[in-house]
Amino acid sequence: MSVSTMSEIDASLADEPLEYRSVHTFAVLGLLLGVLSAALLFMARVSFESTVLMAPIPVAGLIVSLIALRGINAAPDLYAGKPLAQAGAALSALFLVLGVGYASVVYATEVPDGYERTSFIAMKPTESDVVNRDFIPKEVQEYIKSGEPVFIKGYIRPDSIKFKQNLNNFLLVRDNQQCCFGDLSKVQYFDQIQVKLGTGLSTDYHSGLFRVGGVLKVAPGDPRAGTPLTYELVADYIKP
């Protein structure tokens, strides 16, 4: 090939514009949020409240992905990443519907007949309660006085047991803090319940959530004197 021919080819290539489209940033972000939205399926089994708290993740993923699609469609010569944005929108919408739907079904069916739902949040006194020296919220006092069976969810604290099978006495706590349970002395009295399973009832330890039902009691104490109240649940129902 002659030098003149090569020069002609180089000149023709130089005349052609170099096409370059950047991937829309929101397309990548939307896909990432869509993948993270899968966590709703895990939280749905824990509690409806936890699922609602995490719902903004797929909502944000859906919004961001739609913004990306709009930007890409408006300037297709500038932006790429349409498949990413579509995938992000689809995943966000899917996990939002499945997560909230699953959490709703669990919430509606998990409490056995004859039990009243309560929670560790309900056992925490308000600021006004503390000012008035009412360390047990009125709602919880009613359960204790009436002897009405309650239903609560929590985690078995591993250092409250000596064995991992056939347990009938353990400490149920509000949160396992994912990797560790923390110092027991720093766990508030309203974030723990001493569970005693009824005759013939036992369970095996695992790190996941437990659903427990029974009669709630309270041992006397005085948080001001360093001897906090101790909640106790005489349980006749337990489900890992």
PDB file of C-alpha atoms in Angstrom:
ATOM      1  CA  MET A   1       0.000   0.000   0.000  1.00  0.00           C
ATOM      2  CA  SER A   2       1.382   3.372  -0.979  1.00  0.00           C
ATOM      3  CA  VAL A   3       2.005   6.201   1.397  1.00  0.00           C
ATOM      4  CA  SER A   4      -0.582   8.353  -0.364  1.00  0.00           C
ATOM      5  CA  THR A   5      -3.261   5.665   0.067  1.00  0.00           C
ATOM      6  CA  MET A   6      -2.553   5.393   3.801  1.00  0.00           C
ATOM      7  CA  SER A   7      -2.769   9.138   4.131  1.00  0.00           C
ATOM      8  CA  GLU A   8      -6.162   9.120   2.411  1.00  0.00           C
ATOM      9  CA  ILE A   9      -7.454   6.445   4.854  1.00  0.00           C
ATOM     10  CA  ASP A  10      -6.167   8.386   7.858  1.00  0.00           C
ATOM     11  CA  ALA A  11      -7.815  11.546   6.557  1.00  0.00           C
ATOM     12  CA  SER A  12     -11.170   9.774   6.085  1.00  0.00           C
ATOM     13  CA  LEU A  13     -11.060   8.343   9.600  1.00  0.00           C
ATOM     14  CA  ALA A  14     -10.284  11.745  11.003  1.00  0.00           C
ATOM     15  CA  ASP A  15     -13.346  13.185   9.277  1.00  0.00           C
ATOM     16  CA  GLU A  16     -15.673  10.628  10.960  1.00  0.00           C
ATOM     17  CA  PRO A  17     -16.838  11.683  14.464  1.00  0.00           C
ATOM     18  CA  LEU A  18     -15.903   9.327  17.295  1.00  0.00           C
ATOM     19  CA  GLU A  19     -19.090   8.110  18.991  1.00  0.00           C
ATOM     20  CA  TYR A  20     -18.926   7.932  22.771  1.00  0.00           C
ATOM     21  CA  ARG A  21     -21.887   7.595  25.142  1.00  0.00           C
ATOM     22  CA  SER A  22     -21.458   7.537  28.877  1.00  0.00           C
ATOM     23  CA  VAL A  23     -23.541   5.200  30.990  1.00  0.00           C
ATOM     24  CA  HIS A  24     -26.132   7.220  32.873  1.00  0.00           C
ATOM     25  CA  THR A  25     -25.082   7.390  36.527  1.00  0.00           C
ATOM     26  CA  PHE A  26     -28.659   6.925  37.739  1.00  0.00           C
ATOM     27  CA  ALA A  27     -28.942   3.730  35.688  1.00  0.00           C
ATOM     28  CA  VAL A  28     -26.118   2.157  37.683  1.00  0.00           C
ATOM     29  CA  LEU A  29     -27.451   3.523  40.976  1.00  0.00           C
ATOM     30  CA  GLY A  30     -30.960   2.290  40.198  1.00  0.00           C
ATOM     31  CA  LEU A  31     -29.682  -1.206  39.474  1.00  0.00           C
ATOM     32  CA  LEU A  32     -27.705  -1.239  42.720  1.00  0.00           C
ATOM     33  CA  LEU A  33     -30.772  -0.167  44.721  1.00  0.00           C
ATOM     34  CA  GLY A  34     -32.844  -2.773  42.917  1.00  0.00           C
ATOM     35  CA  VAL A  35     -30.461  -5.526  43.971  1.00  0.00           C
ATOM     36  CA  LEU A  36     -30.354  -4.226  47.554  1.00  0.00           C
ATOM     37  CA  SER A  37     -34.159  -4.278  47.605  1.00  0.00           C
ATOM     38  CA  ALA A  38     -33.996  -8.063  47.892  1.00  0.00           C
ATOM     39  CA  ALA A  39     -33.363  -7.484  51.606  1.00  0.00           C
ATOM     40  CA  LEU A  40     -37.082  -6.767  51.980  1.00  0.00           C
ATOM     41  CA  LEU A  41     -37.816 -10.468  51.554  1.00  0.00           C
ATOM     42  CA  PHE A  42     -35.617 -11.264  54.562  1.00  0.00           C
ATOM     43  CA  MET A  43     -36.988  -8.416  56.674  1.00  0.00           C
ATOM     44  CA  ALA A  44     -40.571  -9.404  55.861  1.00  0.00           C
ATOM     45  CA  ARG A  45     -40.271 -12.446  58.109  1.00  0.00           C
ATOM     46  CA  VAL A  46     -38.825 -10.389  60.952  1.00  0.00           C
ATOM     47  CA  SER A  47     -41.540  -7.768  61.205  1.00  0.00           C
ATOM     48  CA  PHE A  48     -43.881  -5.637  59.165  1.00  0.00           C
ATOM     49  CA  GLU A  49     -42.404  -2.522  60.768  1.00  0.00           C
ATOM     50  CA  SER A  50     -38.878  -3.434  59.665  1.00  0.00           C
ATOM     51  CA  THR A  51     -40.126  -4.016  56.145  1.00  0.00           C
ATOM     52  CA  VAL A  52     -41.810  -0.616  56.046  1.00  0.00           C
ATOM     53  CA  LEU A  53     -38.612   1.030  57.294  1.00  0.00           C
ATOM     54  CA  MET A  54     -36.670  -0.563  54.435  1.00  0.00           C
ATOM     55  CA  ALA A  55     -39.321   0.144  51.796  1.00  0.00           C
ATOM     56  CA  PRO A  56     -37.678   3.474  50.819  1.00  0.00           C
ATOM     57  CA  ILE A  57     -34.822   1.470  49.241  1.00  0.00           C
ATOM     58  CA  PRO A  58     -36.908  -0.042  46.401  1.00  0.00           C
ATOM     59  CA  VAL A  59     -38.958   3.151  46.140  1.00  0.00           C
ATOM     60  CA  ALA A  60     -35.748   5.118  45.619  1.00  0.00           C
ATOM     61  CA  GLY A  61     -34.495   2.470  43.188  1.00  0.00           C
ATOM     62  CA  LEU A  62     -37.672   2.747  41.136  1.00  0.00           C
ATOM     63  CA  ILE A  63     -37.566   6.550  41.055  1.00  0.00           C
ATOM     64  CA  VAL A  64     -33.864   6.715  40.195  1.00  0.00           C
ATOM     65  CA  SER A  65     -34.246   4.106  37.450  1.00  0.00           C
ATOM     66  CA  LEU A  66     -37.178   5.968  35.905  1.00  0.00           C
ATOM     67  CA  ILE A  67     -35.183   9.200  35.964  1.00  0.00           C
ATOM     68  CA  ALA A  68     -32.350   7.390  34.201  1.00  0.00           C
ATOM     69  CA  LEU A  69     -34.707   6.012  31.547  1.00  0.00           C
ATOM     70  CA  ARG A  70     -36.149   9.439  30.944  1.00  0.00           C
ATOM     71  CA  GLY A  71     -32.676  10.950  30.575  1.00  0.00           C
ATOM     72  CA  ILE A  72     -31.492   8.201  28.236  1.00  0.00           C
ATOM     73  CA  ASN A  73     -34.598   8.439  26.044  1.00  0.00           C
ATOM     74  CA  ALA A  74     -34.275  12.210  25.896  1.00  0.00           C
ATOM     75  CA  ALA A  75     -30.629  12.113  24.829  1.00  0.00           C
ATOM     76  CA  PRO A  76     -29.846   8.677  23.350  1.00  0.00           C
ATOM     77  CA  ASP A  77     -26.775  10.068  21.625  1.00  0.00           C
ATOM     78  CA  LEU A  78     -25.294  11.117  24.971  1.00  0.00           C
ATOM     79  CA  TYR A  79     -26.306   8.367  27.394  1.00  0.00           C
ATOM     80  CA  ALA A  80     -26.191   4.565  27.423  1.00  0.00           C
ATOM     81  CA  GLY A  81     -27.350   2.117  30.069  1.00  0.00           C
ATOM     82  CA  LYS A  82     -31.006   1.655  29.216  1.00  0.00           C
ATOM     83  CA  PRO A  83     -30.965  -2.094  30.025  1.00  0.00           C
ATOM     84  CA  LEU A  84     -29.436  -1.307  33.416  1.00  0.00           C
ATOM     85  CA  ALA A  85     -32.134   1.238  34.208  1.00  0.00           C
ATOM     86  CA  GLN A  86     -34.865  -1.162  33.081  1.00  0.00           C
ATOM     87  CA  ALA A  87     -33.444  -3.930  35.249  1.00  0.00           C
ATOM     88  CA  GLY A  88     -33.194  -1.588  38.237  1.00  0.00           C
ATOM     89  CA  ALA A  89     -36.799  -0.466  37.844  1.00  0.00           C
ATOM     90  CA  ALA A  90     -38.036  -4.041  37.459  1.00  0.00           C
ATOM     91  CA  LEU A  91     -36.121  -5.370  40.477  1.00  0.00           C
ATOM     92  CA  SER A  92     -37.156  -2.454  42.689  1.00  0.00           C
ATOM     93  CA  ALA A  93     -40.832  -2.830  41.808  1.00  0.00           C
ATOM     94  CA  LEU A  94     -40.722  -6.614  42.157  1.00  0.00           C
ATOM     95  CA  PHE A  95     -39.082  -6.679  45.590  1.00  0.00           C
ATOM     96  CA  LEU A  96     -41.258  -3.824  46.846  1.00  0.00           C
ATOM     97  CA  VAL A  97     -44.456  -5.691  45.979  1.00  0.00           C
ATOM     98  CA  LEU A  98     -43.197  -9.088  47.131  1.00  0.00           C
ATOM     99  CA  GLY A  99     -41.611  -7.767  50.325  1.00  0.00           C
ATOM    100  CA  VAL A 100     -44.553  -5.698  51.528  1.00  0.00           C
ATOM    101  CA  GLY A 101     -47.003  -8.395  50.434  1.00  0.00           C
ATOM    102  CA  TYR A 102     -45.101 -11.158  52.233  1.00  0.00           C
ATOM    103  CA  ALA A 103     -44.719  -9.012  55.370  1.00  0.00           C
ATOM    104  CA  SER A 104     -48.461  -8.319  55.357  1.00  0.00           C
ATOM    105  CA  VAL A 105     -49.283 -12.017  55.139  1.00  0.00           C
ATOM    106  CA  VAL A 106     -46.838 -12.890  57.943  1.00  0.00           C
ATOM    107  CA  TYR A 107     -48.181 -10.101  60.150  1.00  0.00           C
ATOM    108  CA  ALA A 108     -51.782 -11.212  59.604  1.00  0.00           C
ATOM    109  CA  THR A 109     -51.185 -14.903  60.278  1.00  0.00           C
ATOM    110  CA  GLU A 110     -48.291 -15.229  62.757  1.00  0.00           C
ATOM    111  CA  VAL A 111     -50.216 -14.576  65.989  1.00  0.00           C
ATOM    112  CA  PRO A 112     -52.017 -17.723  67.221  1.00  0.00           C
ATOM    113  CA  ASP A 113     -55.665 -17.494  68.258  1.00  0.00           C
ATOM    114  CA  GLY A 114     -56.108 -16.344  71.836  1.00  0.00           C
ATOM    115  CA  TYR A 115     -52.880 -14.335  72.019  1.00  0.00           C
ATOM    116  CA  GLU A 116     -52.468 -10.565  71.973  1.00  0.00           C
ATOM    117  CA  ARG A 117     -49.572  -9.118  70.012  1.00  0.00           C
ATOM    118  CA  THR A 118     -47.034  -7.054  71.932  1.00  0.00           C
ATOM    119  CA  SER A 119     -43.403  -6.053  71.403  1.00  0.00           C
ATOM    120  CA  PHE A 120     -40.285  -4.887  73.168  1.00  0.00           C
ATOM    121  CA  ILE A 121     -41.113  -1.394  71.947  1.00  0.00           C
ATOM    122  CA  ALA A 122     -44.406  -1.555  73.844  1.00  0.00           C
ATOM    123  CA  MET A 123     -42.555  -2.493  77.048  1.00  0.00           C
ATOM    124  CA  LYS A 124     -40.361   0.591  76.934  1.00  0.00           C
ATOM    125  CA  PRO A 125     -41.741   3.396  79.120  1.00  0.00           C
ATOM    126  CA  THR A 126     -42.144   6.838  77.610  1.00  0.00           C
ATOM    127  CA  GLU A 127     -40.359   9.872  78.995  1.00  0.00           C
ATOM    128  CA  SER A 128     -43.525  10.914  80.794  1.00  0.00           C
ATOM    129  CA  ASP A 129     -43.841   7.426  82.283  1.00  0.00           C
ATOM    130  CA  VAL A 130     -40.317   7.675  83.693  1.00  0.00           C
ATOM    131  CA  VAL A 131     -41.037  11.127  85.123  1.00  0.00           C
ATOM    132  CA  ASN A 132     -44.127   9.687  86.844  1.00  0.00           C
ATOM    133  CA  ARG A 133     -42.133   6.655  88.079  1.00  0.00           C
ATOM    134  CA  ASP A 134     -44.247   4.315  85.942  1.00  0.00           C
ATOM    135  CA  PHE A 135     -41.594   1.946  84.662  1.00  0.00           C
ATOM    136  CA  ILE A 136     -44.158  -0.432  83.163  1.00  0.00           C
ATOM    137  CA  PRO A 137     -46.317   1.092  80.402  1.00  0.00           C
ATOM    138  CA  LYS A 138     -50.050   0.986  81.066  1.00  0.00           C
ATOM    139  CA  GLU A 139     -50.697  -1.336  78.117  1.00  0.00           C
ATOM    140  CA  VAL A 140     -48.236  -3.885  79.519  1.00  0.00           C
ATOM    141  CA  GLN A 141     -49.681  -3.469  83.019  1.00  0.00           C
ATOM    142  CA  GLU A 142     -53.067  -4.526  81.642  1.00  0.00           C
ATOM    143  CA  TYR A 143     -51.591  -7.707  80.172  1.00  0.00           C
ATOM    144  CA  ILE A 144     -49.905  -8.537  83.467  1.00  0.00           C
ATOM    145  CA  LYS A 145     -53.008  -7.872  85.580  1.00  0.00           C
ATOM    146  CA  SER A 146     -55.408  -9.762  83.316  1.00  0.00           C
ATOM    147  CA  GLY A 147     -53.137 -12.721  82.654  1.00  0.00           C
ATOM    148  CA  GLU A 148     -54.086 -12.523  78.991  1.00  0.00           C
ATOM    149  CA  PRO A 149     -51.578 -14.480  76.853  1.00  0.00           C
ATOM    150  CA  VAL A 150     -49.313 -12.303  74.740  1.00  0.00           C
ATOM    151  CA  PHE A 151     -47.280 -12.948  71.608  1.00  0.00           C
ATOM    152  CA  ILE A 152     -43.823 -11.477  71.125  1.00  0.00           C
ATOM    153  CA  LYS A 153     -40.830 -11.943  68.833  1.00  0.00           C
ATOM    154  CA  GLY A 154     -37.166 -11.840  69.740  1.00  0.00           C
ATOM    155  CA  TYR A 155     -33.811 -13.597  69.804  1.00  0.00           C
ATOM    156  CA  ILE A 156     -32.326 -16.052  72.292  1.00  0.00           C
ATOM    157  CA  ARG A 157     -29.279 -14.545  73.946  1.00  0.00           C
ATOM    158  CA  PRO A 158     -26.598 -17.243  73.614  1.00  0.00           C
ATOM    159  CA  ASP A 159     -24.851 -16.512  76.910  1.00  0.00           C
ATOM    160  CA  SER A 160     -28.116 -17.109  78.763  1.00  0.00           C
ATOM    161  CA  ILE A 161     -28.076 -20.839  77.980  1.00  0.00           C
ATOM    162  CA  LYS A 162     -25.709 -23.704  78.801  1.00  0.00           C
ATOM    163  CA  PHE A 163     -26.861 -26.036  76.052  1.00  0.00           C
ATOM    164  CA  LYS A 164     -28.223 -25.587  72.545  1.00  0.00           C
ATOM    165  CA  GLN A 165     -30.815 -28.372  72.510  1.00  0.00           C
ATOM    166  CA  ASN A 166     -33.981 -28.974  74.494  1.00  0.00           C
ATOM    167  CA  LEU A 167     -34.072 -25.505  76.019  1.00  0.00           C
ATOM    168  CA  ASN A 168     -36.860 -24.585  78.393  1.00  0.00           C
ATOM    169  CA  ASN A 169     -35.370 -21.491  80.034  1.00  0.00           C
ATOM    170  CA  PHE A 170     -33.594 -18.652  78.229  1.00  0.00           C
ATOM    171  CA  LEU A 171     -33.350 -14.900  77.843  1.00  0.00           C
ATOM    172  CA  LEU A 172     -35.260 -13.438  74.932  1.00  0.00           C
ATOM    173  CA  VAL A 173     -33.884 -10.105  73.741  1.00  0.00           C
ATOM    174  CA  ARG A 174     -35.059  -7.482  71.317  1.00  0.00           C
ATOM    175  CA  ASP A 175     -32.112  -7.461  68.932  1.00  0.00           C
ATOM    176  CA  ASN A 176     -29.129  -9.686  68.258  1.00  0.00           C
ATOM    177  CA  GLN A 177     -27.252  -6.706  66.800  1.00  0.00           C
ATOM    178  CA  GLN A 178     -26.337  -8.938  63.832  1.00  0.00           C
ATOM    179  CA  CYS A 179     -22.792  -9.863  64.891  1.00  0.00           C
ATOM    180  CA  CYS A 180     -22.965  -9.760  68.681  1.00  0.00           C
ATOM    181  CA  PHE A 181     -25.318  -9.212  71.589  1.00  0.00           C
ATOM    182  CA  GLY A 182     -23.237  -6.719  73.507  1.00  0.00           C
ATOM    183  CA  ASP A 183     -22.670  -6.490  77.249  1.00  0.00           C
ATOM    184  CA  LEU A 184     -25.713  -7.799  79.139  1.00  0.00           C
ATOM    185  CA  SER A 185     -25.276  -5.131  81.813  1.00  0.00           C
ATOM    186  CA  LYS A 186     -25.977  -2.514  79.159  1.00  0.00           C
ATOM    187  CA  VAL A 187     -29.190  -4.152  77.931  1.00  0.00           C
ATOM    188  CA  GLN A 188     -32.210  -2.277  79.295  1.00  0.00           C
ATOM    189  CA  TYR A 189     -34.756  -4.237  81.326  1.00  0.00           C
ATOM    190  CA  PHE A 190     -37.458  -3.506  78.741  1.00  0.00           C
ATOM    191  CA  ASP A 191     -35.337  -5.084  75.994  1.00  0.00           C
ATOM    192  CA  GLN A 192     -35.192  -8.528  77.594  1.00  0.00           C
ATOM    193  CA  ILE A 193     -37.587 -11.183  78.877  1.00  0.00           C
ATOM    194  CA  GLN A 194     -36.778 -14.300  80.858  1.00  0.00           C
ATOM    195  CA  VAL A 195     -38.720 -17.046  79.102  1.00  0.00           C
ATOM    196  CA  LYS A 196     -39.763 -20.212  80.900  1.00  0.00           C
ATOM    197  CA  LEU A 197     -41.359 -22.818  78.671  1.00  0.00           C
ATOM    198  CA  GLY A 198     -44.244 -24.842  80.041  1.00  0.00           C
ATOM    199  CA  THR A 199     -44.189 -28.534  80.826  1.00  0.00           C
ATOM    200  CA  GLY A 200     -43.348 -30.682  77.840  1.00  0.00           C
ATOM    201  CA  LEU A 201     -42.318 -27.672  75.738  1.00  0.00           C
ATOM    202  CA  SER A 202     -38.744 -27.071  74.580  1.00  0.00           C
ATOM    203  CA  THR A 203     -36.777 -25.634  71.699  1.00  0.00           C
ATOM    204  CA  ASP A 204     -33.296 -25.681  70.190  1.00  0.00           C
ATOM    205  CA  TYR A 205     -31.075 -22.652  69.882  1.00  0.00           C
ATOM    206  CA  HIS A 206     -30.404 -20.855  66.633  1.00  0.00           C
ATOM    207  CA  SER A 207     -29.428 -17.271  65.878  1.00  0.00           C
ATOM    208  CA  GLY A 208     -32.661 -16.413  64.094  1.00  0.00           C
ATOM    209  CA  LEU A 209     -35.978 -15.014  65.236  1.00  0.00           C
ATOM    210  CA  PHE A 210     -38.259 -16.786  67.725  1.00  0.00           C
ATOM    211  CA  ARG A 211     -42.003 -16.311  68.127  1.00  0.00           C
ATOM    212  CA  VAL A 212     -43.118 -16.888  71.705  1.00  0.00           C
ATOM    213  CA  GLY A 213     -46.486 -16.773  73.424  1.00  0.00           C
ATOM    214  CA  GLY A 214     -47.556 -17.006  77.046  1.00  0.00           C
ATOM    215  CA  VAL A 215     -48.446 -15.131  80.203  1.00  0.00           C
ATOM    216  CA  LEU A 216     -46.334 -12.084  80.956  1.00  0.00           C
ATOM    217  CA  LYS A 217     -45.200 -11.392  84.510  1.00  0.00           C
ATOM    218  CA  VAL A 218     -42.839  -8.959  86.172  1.00  0.00           C
ATOM    219  CA  ALA A 219     -40.468  -9.377  89.101  1.00  0.00           C
ATOM    220  CA  PRO A 220     -40.265  -6.461  91.518  1.00  0.00           C
ATOM    221  CA  GLY A 221     -37.335  -4.132  91.328  1.00  0.00           C
ATOM    222  CA  ASP A 222     -36.330  -0.514  91.358  1.00  0.00           C
ATOM    223  CA  PRO A 223     -34.286   0.876  88.421  1.00  0.00           C
ATOM    224  CA  ARG A 224     -33.375   3.890  90.563  1.00  0.00           C
ATOM    225  CA  ALA A 225     -31.651   1.601  93.048  1.00  0.00           C
ATOM    226  CA  GLY A 226     -29.867  -0.397  90.398  1.00  0.00           C
ATOM    227  CA  THR A 227     -32.218  -3.382  90.603  1.00  0.00           C
ATOM    228  CA  PRO A 228     -34.296  -3.125  87.434  1.00  0.00           C
ATOM    229  CA  LEU A 229     -37.608  -4.760  86.822  1.00  0.00           C
ATOM    230  CA  THR A 230     -37.405  -8.166  85.211  1.00  0.00           C
ATOM    231  CA  TYR A 231     -39.984  -9.241  82.694  1.00  0.00           C
ATOM    232  CA  GLU A 232     -40.815 -12.935  82.673  1.00  0.00           C
ATOM    233  CA  LEU A 233     -42.884 -14.939  80.201  1.00  0.00           C
ATOM    234  CA  VAL A 234     -44.352 -18.287  81.154  1.00  0.00           C
ATOM    235  CA  ALA A 235     -44.703 -19.619  77.636  1.00  0.00           C
ATOM    236  CA  ASP A 236     -46.966 -22.284  76.206  1.00  0.00           C
ATOM    237  CA  TYR A 237     -46.167 -21.479  72.573  1.00  0.00           C
ATOM    238  CA  ILE A 238     -42.883 -21.147  70.714  1.00  0.00           C
ATOM    239  CA  LYS A 239     -42.019 -21.219  67.031  1.00  0.00           C
ATOM    240  CA  PRO A 240     -38.524 -20.667  65.556  1.00  0.00           C
TER     241      PRO A 240
END
